[in-house]
Coordinates of N, CA and C in Angstrom, one line a residue:
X1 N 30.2 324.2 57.9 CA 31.0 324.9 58.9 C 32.1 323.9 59.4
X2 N 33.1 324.0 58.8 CA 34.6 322.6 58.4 C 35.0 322.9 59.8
X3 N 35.4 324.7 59.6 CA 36.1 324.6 61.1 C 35.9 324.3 62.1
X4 N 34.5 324.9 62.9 CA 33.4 324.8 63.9 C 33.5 323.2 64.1
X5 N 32.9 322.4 63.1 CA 32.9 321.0 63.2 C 34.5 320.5 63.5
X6 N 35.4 320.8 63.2 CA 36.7 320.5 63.8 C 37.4 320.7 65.1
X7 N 36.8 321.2 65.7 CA 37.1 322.2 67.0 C 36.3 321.5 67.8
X8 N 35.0 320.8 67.0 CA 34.5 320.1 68.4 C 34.8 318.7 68.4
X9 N 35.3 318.5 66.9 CA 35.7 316.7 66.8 C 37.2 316.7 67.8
X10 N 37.4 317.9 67.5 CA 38.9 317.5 68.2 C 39.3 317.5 69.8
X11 N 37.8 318.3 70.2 CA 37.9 318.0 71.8 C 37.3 316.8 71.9
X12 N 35.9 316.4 71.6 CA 36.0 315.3 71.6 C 37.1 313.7 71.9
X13 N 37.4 313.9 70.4 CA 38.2 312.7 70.2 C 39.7 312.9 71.3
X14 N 40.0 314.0 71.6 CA 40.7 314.6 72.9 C 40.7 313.9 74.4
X15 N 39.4 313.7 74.7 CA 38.9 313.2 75.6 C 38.5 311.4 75.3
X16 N 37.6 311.0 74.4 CA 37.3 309.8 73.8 C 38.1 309.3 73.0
X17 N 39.5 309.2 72.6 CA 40.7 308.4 71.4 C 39.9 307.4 70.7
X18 N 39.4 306.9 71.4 CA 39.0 305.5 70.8 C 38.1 305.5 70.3
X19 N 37.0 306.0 70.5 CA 35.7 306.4 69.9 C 36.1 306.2 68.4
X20 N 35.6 305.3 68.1 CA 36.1 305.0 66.4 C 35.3 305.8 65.4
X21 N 33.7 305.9 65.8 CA 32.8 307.1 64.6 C 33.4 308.5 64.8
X22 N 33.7 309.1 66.0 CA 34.5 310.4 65.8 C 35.7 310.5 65.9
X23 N 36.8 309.5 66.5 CA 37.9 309.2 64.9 C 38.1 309.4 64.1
X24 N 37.3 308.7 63.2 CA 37.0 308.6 62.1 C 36.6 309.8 61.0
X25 N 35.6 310.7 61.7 CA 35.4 311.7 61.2 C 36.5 313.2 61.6
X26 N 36.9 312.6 62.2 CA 37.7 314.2 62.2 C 38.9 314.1 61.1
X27 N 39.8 312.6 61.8 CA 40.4 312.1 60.3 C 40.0 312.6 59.0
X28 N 38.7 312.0 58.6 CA 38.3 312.9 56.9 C 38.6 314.2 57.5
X29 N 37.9 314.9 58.4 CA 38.6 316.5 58.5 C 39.4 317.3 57.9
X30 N 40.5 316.2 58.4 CA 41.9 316.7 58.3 C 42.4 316.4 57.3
X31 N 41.9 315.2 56.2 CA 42.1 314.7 55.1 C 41.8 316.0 54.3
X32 N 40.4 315.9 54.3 CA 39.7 317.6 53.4 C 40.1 318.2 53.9
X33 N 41.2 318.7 54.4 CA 41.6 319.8 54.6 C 42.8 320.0 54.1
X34 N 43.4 318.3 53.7 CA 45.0 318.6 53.1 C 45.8 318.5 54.1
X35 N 45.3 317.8 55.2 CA 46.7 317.3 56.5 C 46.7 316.1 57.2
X36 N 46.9 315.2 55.9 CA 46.8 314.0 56.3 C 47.7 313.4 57.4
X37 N 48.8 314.2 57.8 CA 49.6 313.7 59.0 C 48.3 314.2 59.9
X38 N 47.8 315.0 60.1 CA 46.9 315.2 61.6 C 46.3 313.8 61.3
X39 N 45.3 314.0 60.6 CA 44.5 312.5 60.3 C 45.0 311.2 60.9
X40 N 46.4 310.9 60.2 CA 46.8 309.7 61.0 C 47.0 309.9 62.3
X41 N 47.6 311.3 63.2 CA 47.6 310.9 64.0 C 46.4 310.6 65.3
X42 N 45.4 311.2 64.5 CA 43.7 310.6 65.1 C 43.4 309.7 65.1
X43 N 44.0 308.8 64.3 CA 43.9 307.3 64.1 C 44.6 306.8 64.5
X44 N 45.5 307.1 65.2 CA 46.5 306.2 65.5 C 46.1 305.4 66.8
X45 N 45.5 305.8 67.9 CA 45.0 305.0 68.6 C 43.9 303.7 68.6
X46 N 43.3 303.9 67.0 CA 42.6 303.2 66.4 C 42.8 301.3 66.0
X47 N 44.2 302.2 65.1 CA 44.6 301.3 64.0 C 45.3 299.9 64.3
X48 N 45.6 300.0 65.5 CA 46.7 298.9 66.0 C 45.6 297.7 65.9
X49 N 44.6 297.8 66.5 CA 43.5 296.6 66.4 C 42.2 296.5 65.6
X50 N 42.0 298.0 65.3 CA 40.5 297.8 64.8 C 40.4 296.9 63.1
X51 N 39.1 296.4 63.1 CA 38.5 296.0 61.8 C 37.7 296.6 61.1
X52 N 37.6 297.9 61.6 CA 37.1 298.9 60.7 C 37.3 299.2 59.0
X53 N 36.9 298.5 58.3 CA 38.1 298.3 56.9 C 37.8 300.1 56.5
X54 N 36.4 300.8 56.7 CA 36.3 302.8 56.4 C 37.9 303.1 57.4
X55 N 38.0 302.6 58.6 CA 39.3 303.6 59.2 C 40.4 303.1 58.7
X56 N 40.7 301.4 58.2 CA 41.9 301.0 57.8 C 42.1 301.6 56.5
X57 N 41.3 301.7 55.5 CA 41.3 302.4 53.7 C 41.9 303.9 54.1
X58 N 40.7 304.5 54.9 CA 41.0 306.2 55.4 C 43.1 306.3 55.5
X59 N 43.2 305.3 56.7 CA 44.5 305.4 57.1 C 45.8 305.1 56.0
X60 N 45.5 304.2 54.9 CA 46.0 303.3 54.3 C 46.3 304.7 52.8
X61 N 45.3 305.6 52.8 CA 45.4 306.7 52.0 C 45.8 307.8 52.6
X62 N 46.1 307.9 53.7 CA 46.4 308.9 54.2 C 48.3 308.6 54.2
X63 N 48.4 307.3 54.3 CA 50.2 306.8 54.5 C 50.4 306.9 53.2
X64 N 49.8 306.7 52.1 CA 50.1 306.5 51.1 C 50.2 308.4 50.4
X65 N 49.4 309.1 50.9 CA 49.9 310.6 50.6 C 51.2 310.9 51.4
X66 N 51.6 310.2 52.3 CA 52.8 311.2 52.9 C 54.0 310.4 52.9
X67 N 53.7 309.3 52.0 CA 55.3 308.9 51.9 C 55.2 307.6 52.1
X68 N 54.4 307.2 53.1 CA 54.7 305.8 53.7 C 54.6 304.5 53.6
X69 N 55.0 304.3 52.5 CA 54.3 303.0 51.4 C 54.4 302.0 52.2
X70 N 55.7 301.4 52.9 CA 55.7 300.0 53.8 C 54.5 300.0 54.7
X71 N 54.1 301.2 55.3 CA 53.5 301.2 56.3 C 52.1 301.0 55.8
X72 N 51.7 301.7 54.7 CA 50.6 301.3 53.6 C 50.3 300.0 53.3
X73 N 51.4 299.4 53.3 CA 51.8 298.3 52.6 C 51.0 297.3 53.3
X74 N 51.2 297.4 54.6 CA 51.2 296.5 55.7 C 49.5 296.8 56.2
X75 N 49.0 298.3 56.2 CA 47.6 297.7 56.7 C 46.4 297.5 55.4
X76 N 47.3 297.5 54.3 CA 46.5 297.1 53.0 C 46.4 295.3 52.9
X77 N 47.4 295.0 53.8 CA 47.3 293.4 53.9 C 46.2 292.8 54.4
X78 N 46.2 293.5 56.2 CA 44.8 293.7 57.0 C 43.9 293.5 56.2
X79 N 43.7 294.9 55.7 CA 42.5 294.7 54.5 C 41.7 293.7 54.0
X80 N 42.8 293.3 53.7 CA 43.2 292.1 52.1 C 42.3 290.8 53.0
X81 N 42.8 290.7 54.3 CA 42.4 289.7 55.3 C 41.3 289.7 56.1
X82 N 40.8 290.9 55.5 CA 39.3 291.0 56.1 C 38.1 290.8 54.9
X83 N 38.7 290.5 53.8 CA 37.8 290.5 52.5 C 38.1 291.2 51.6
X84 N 38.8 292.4 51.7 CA 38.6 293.2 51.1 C 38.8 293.5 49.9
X85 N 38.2 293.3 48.6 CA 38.6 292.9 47.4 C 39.7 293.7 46.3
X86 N 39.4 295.0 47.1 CA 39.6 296.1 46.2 C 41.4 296.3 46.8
X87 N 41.5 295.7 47.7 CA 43.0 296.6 48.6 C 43.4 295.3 48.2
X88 N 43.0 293.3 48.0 CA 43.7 292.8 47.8 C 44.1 292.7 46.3
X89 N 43.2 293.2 45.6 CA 43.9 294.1 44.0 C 45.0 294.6 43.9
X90 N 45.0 295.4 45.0 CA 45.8 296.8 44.8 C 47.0 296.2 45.2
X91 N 47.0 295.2 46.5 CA 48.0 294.2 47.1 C 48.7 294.0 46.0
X92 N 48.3 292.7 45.3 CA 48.4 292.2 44.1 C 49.6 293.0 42.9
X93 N 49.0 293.9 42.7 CA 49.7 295.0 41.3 C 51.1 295.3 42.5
X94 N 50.7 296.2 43.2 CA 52.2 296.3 44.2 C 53.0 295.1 44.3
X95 N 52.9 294.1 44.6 CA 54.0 292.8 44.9 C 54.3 292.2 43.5
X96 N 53.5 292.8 42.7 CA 53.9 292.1 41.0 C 54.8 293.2 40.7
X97 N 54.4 294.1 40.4 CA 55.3 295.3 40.7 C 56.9 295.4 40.8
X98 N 56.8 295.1 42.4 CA 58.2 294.7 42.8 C 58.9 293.6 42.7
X99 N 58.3 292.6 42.0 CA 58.5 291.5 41.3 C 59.7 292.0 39.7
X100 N 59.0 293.0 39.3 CA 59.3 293.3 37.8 C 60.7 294.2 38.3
X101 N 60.3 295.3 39.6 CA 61.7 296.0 39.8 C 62.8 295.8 40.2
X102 N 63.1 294.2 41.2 CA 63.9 293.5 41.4 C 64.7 292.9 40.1
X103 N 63.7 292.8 39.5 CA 64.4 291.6 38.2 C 65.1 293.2 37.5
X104 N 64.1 294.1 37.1 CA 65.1 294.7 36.2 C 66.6 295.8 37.1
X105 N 66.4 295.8 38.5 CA 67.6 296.1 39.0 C 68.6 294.8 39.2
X106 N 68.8 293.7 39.3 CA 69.1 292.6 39.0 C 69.5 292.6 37.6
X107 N 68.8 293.3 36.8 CA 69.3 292.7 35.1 C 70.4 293.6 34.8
X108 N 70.1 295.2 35.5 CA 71.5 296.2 35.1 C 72.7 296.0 35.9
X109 N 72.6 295.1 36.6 CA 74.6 294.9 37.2 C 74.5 293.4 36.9
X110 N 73.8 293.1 35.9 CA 74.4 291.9 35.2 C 74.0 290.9 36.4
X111 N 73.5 290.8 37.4 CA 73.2 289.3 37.8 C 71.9 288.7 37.5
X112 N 72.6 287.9 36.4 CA 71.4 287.8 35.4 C 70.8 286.6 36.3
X113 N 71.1 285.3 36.7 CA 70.1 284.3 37.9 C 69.3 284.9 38.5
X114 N 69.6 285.9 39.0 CA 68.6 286.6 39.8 C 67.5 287.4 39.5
X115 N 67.9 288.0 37.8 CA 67.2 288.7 37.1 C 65.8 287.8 36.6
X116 N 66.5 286.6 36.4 CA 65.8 285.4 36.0 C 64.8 285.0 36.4
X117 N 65.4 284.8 37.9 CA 64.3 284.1 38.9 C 63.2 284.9 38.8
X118 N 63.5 286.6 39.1 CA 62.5 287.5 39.5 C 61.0 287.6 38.3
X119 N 62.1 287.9 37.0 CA 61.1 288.1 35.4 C 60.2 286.9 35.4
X120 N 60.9 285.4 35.6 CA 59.7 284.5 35.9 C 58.9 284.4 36.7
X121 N 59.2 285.0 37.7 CA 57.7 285.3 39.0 C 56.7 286.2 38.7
X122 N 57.5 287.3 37.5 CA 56.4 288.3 37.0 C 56.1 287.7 36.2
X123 N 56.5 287.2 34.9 CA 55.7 286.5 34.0 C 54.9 285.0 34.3
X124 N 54.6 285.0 35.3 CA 53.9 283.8 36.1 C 52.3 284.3 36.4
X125 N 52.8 285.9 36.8 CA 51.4 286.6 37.1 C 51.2 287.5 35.9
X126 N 51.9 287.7 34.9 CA 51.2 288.8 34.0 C 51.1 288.3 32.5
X127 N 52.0 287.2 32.2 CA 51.9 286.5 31.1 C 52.2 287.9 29.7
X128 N 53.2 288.9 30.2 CA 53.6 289.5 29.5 C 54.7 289.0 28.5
X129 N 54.4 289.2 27.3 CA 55.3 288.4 25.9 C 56.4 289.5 26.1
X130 N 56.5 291.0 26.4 CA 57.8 291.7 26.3 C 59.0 290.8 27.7
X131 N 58.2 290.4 28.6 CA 59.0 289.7 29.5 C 59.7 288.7 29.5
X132 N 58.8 287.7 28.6 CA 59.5 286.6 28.2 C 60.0 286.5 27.4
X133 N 60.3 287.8 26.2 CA 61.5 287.7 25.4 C 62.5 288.2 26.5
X134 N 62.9 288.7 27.5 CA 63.6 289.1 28.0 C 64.4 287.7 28.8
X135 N 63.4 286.7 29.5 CA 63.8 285.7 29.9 C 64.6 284.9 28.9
X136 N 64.1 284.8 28.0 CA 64.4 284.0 26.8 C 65.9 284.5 26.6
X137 N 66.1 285.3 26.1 CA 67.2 286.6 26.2 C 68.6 285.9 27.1
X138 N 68.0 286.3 28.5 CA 68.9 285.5 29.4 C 69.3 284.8 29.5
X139 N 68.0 283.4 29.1 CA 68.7 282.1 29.3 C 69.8 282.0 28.3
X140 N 69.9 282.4 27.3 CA 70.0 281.9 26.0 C 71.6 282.6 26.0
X141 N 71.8 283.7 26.9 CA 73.1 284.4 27.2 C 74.3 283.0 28.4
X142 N 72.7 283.0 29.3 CA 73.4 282.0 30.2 C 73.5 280.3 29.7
X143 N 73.5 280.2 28.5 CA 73.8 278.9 27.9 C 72.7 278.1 28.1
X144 N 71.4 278.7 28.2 CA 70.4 277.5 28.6 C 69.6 277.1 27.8
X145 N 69.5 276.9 26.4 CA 69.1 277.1 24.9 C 67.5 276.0 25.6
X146 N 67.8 275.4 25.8 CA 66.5 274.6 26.5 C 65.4 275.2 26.6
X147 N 66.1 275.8 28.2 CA 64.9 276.4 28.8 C 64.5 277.6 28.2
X148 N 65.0 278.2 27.4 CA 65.1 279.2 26.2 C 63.7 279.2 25.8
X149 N 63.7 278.2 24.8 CA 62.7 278.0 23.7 C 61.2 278.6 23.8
X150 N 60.8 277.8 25.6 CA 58.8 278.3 25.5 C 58.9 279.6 25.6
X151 N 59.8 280.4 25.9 CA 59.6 281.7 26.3 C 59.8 282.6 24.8
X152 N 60.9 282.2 24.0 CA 60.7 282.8 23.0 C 59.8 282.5 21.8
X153 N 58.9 281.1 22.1 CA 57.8 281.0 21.4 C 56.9 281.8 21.8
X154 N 57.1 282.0 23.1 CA 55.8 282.7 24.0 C 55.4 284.1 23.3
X155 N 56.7 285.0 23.2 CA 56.5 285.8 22.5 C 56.7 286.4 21.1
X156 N 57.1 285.6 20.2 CA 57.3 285.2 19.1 C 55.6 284.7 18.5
X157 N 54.6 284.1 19.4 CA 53.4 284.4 19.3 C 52.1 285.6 19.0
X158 N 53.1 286.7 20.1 CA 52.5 287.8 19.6 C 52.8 288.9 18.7
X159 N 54.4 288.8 18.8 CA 55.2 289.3 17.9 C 56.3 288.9 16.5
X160 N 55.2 288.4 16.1 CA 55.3 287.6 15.1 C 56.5 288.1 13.8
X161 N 56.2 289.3 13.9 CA 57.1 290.1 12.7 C 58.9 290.7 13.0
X162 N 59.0 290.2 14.8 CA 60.6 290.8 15.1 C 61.3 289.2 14.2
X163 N 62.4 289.8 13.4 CA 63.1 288.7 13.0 C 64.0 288.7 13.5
X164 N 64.4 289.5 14.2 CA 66.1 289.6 15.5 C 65.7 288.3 16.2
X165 N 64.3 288.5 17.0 CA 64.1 287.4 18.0 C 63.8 286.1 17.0
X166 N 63.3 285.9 16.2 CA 63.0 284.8 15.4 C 64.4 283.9 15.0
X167 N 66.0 284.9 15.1 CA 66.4 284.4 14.6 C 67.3 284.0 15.5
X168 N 67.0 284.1 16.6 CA 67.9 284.4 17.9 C 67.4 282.7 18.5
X169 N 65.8 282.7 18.7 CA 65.2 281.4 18.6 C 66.1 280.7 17.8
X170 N 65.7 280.8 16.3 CA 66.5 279.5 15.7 C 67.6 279.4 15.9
X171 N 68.3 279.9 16.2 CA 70.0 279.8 16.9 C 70.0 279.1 18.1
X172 N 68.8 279.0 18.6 CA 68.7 278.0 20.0 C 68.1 276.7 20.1
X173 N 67.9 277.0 19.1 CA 67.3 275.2 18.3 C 68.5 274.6 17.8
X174 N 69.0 275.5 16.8 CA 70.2 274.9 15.9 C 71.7 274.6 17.4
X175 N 71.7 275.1 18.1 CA 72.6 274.7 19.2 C 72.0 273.6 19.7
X176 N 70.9 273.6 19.7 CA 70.1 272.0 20.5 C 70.3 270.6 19.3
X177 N 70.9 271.2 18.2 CA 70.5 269.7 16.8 C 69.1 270.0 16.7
X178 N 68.3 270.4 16.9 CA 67.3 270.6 16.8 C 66.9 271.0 15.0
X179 N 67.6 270.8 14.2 CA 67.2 271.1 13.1 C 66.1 271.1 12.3
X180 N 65.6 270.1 12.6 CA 64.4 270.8 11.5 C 63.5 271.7 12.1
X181 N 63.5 272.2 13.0 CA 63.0 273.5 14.1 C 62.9 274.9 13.7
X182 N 64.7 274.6 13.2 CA 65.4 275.7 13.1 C 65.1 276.0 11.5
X183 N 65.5 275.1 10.7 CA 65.3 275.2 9.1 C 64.4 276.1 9.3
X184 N 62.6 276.4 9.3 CA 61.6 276.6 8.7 C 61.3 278.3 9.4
X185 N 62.4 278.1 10.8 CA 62.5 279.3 11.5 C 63.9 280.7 10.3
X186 N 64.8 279.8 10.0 CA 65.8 280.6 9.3 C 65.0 280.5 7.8
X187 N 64.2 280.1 7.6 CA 63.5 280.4 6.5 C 62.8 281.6 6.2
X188 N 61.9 281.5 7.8 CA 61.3 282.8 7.9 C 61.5 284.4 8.0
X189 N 62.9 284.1 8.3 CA 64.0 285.6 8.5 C 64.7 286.0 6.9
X190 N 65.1 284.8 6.3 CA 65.8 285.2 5.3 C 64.3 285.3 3.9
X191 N 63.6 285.2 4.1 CA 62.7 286.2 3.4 C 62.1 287.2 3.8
X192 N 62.3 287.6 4.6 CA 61.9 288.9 5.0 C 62.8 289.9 4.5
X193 N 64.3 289.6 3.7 CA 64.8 290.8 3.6 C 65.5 292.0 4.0
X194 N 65.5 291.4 5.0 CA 66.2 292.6 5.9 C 67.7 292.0 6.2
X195 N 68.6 293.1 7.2 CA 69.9 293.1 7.0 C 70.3 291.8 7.8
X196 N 69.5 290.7 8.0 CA 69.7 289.6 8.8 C 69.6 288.4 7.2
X197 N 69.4 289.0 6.0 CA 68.9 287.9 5.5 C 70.2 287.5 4.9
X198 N 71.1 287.9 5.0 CA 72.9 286.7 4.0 C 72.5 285.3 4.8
X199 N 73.1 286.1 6.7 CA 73.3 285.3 7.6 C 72.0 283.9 7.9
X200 N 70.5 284.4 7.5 CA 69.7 283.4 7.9 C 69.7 282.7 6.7
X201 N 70.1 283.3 5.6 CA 70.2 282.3 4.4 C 71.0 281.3 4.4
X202 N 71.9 281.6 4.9 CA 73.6 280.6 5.0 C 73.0 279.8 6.4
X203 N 72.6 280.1 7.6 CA 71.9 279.1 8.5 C 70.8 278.2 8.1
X204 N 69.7 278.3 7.3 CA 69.1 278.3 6.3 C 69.5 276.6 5.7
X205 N 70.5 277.2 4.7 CA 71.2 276.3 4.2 C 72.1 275.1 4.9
X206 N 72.4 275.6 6.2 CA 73.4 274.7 7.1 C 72.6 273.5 8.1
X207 N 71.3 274.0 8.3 CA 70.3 273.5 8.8 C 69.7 272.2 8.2
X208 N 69.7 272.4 6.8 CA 69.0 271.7 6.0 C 70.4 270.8 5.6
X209 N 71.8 270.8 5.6 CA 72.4 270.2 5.1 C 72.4 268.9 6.6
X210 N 72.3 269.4 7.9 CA 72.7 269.1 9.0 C 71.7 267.6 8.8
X211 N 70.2 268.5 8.5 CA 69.6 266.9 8.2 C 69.4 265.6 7.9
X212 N 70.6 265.7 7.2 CA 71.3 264.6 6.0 C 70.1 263.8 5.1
X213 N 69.5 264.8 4.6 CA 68.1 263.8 3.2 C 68.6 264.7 2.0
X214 N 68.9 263.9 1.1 CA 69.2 263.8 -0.1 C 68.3 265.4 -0.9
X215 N 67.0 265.4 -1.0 CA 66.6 266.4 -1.5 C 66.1 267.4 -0.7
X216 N 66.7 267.6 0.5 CA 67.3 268.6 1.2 C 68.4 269.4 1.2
X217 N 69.3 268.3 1.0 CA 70.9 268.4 0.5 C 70.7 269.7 -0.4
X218 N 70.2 269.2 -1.6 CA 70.0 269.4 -3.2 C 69.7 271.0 -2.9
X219 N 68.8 271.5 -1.9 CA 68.0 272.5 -2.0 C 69.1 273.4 -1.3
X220 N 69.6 272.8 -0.6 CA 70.3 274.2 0.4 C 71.7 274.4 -1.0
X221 N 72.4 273.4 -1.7 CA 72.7 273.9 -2.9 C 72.0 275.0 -3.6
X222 N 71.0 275.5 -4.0 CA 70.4 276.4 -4.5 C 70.5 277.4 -3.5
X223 N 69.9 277.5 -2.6 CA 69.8 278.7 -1.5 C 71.5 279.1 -1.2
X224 N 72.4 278.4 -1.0 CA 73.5 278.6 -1.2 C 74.1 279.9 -2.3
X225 N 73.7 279.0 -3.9 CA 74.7 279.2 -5.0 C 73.7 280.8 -4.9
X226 N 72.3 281.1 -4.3 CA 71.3 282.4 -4.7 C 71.9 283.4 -3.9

């Protein structure tokens, strides 16, 4: 009897606000009923102080059906600070989250520093290889062949078979002198065959001449004249 039981929770809590068990319950009421604005506002006399984590969750889904994410946001912290394992999860994915959506609104009007900073805060917490080709990517736009490198090993680890990125790495070596790095990496591309392989052949070759040993020399001769 949903209704009956509503009619008396609501004089009730009418008279008693604070009463946090019949709060509480009229709230789900209004939840199962599909009017989560009534809900919050049954709780609202609640929320400002209680450590109720059943009224703070209730409330925290109820903001989160009607729009209210910051306001979600903020008593999911609460939560978080009362133990709560499950809401400091949920914390967690949300601020990583907006971690990943900063960087990639940052990466489309080109301010790529900033794009930077953000993808490495995400790839700090997700240890995503698509990310840190992206980092890698950047630096390597922004002149930073250096700081380049672990990130395109990083994912060059799991994605072992892109030869765009493989060759993009050894182009960030070979700008470092880094040659014998680079050799066994433009090796790897120009046997693969594909429409990258003239150009890794001729790097290939220029890598191995860079090294100045004699039967090195000899060899990029062949790979050359082939």
């Amino acid at each position: 009897q949903k209704s009956k039981a509503l009619s008396i929770f609501t004089k009730f809590v009418k008279k008693h606000p604070k009463n946090e068990e019949s709060a509480l319950f009229l709230a789900k009421l209004h939840n199962w009923d599909h009017k989560p604005k009534l809900g919050i506002s049954a709780l609202k006399p609640l929320v400002g102080k209680t450590k109720n984590r059943e009224i703070l969750k209730l409330h925290v889904d109820m903001l989160s059906q009607v729009g209210k994410k910051e306001q979600a946001y903020s008593y999911m912290k609460r939560l978080a600070l009362l133990g709560d394992s499950k809401s400091q999860t949920a914390l967690d994915k949300i601020e990583t989250n907006a971690l990943l959506e900063t960087a990639i609104g940052a990466h489309k009007v080109k301010n790529y520093p900033k794009a930077i900073r953000f993808y490495k805060a995400y790839y700090a917490k997700t240890k995503d290889s698509k990310i840190a080709k992206e980092i890698a990517e950047l630096l390597f736009v922004q002149k930073q062949p250096q700081q380049s490198l672990p990130f395109y090993e990083a994912y060059l680890a799991e994605n072992q078979n892109d030869n765009r990125i493989r060759f993009r790495y050894a182009a960030a070596l070979d700008s470092l002198k880094l040659y014998h790095r680079a050799e066994p990496q433009y090796r790897k591309v120009a046997r693969a065959q594909d429409d990258l392989y003239a150009l890794s052949s001729y790097r290939y070759a220029a890598s191995l001449i860079a090294q100045k040993d004699e039967a090195k020399w000899n060899h990029s001769r062949a790979v050359l004249q082939n």
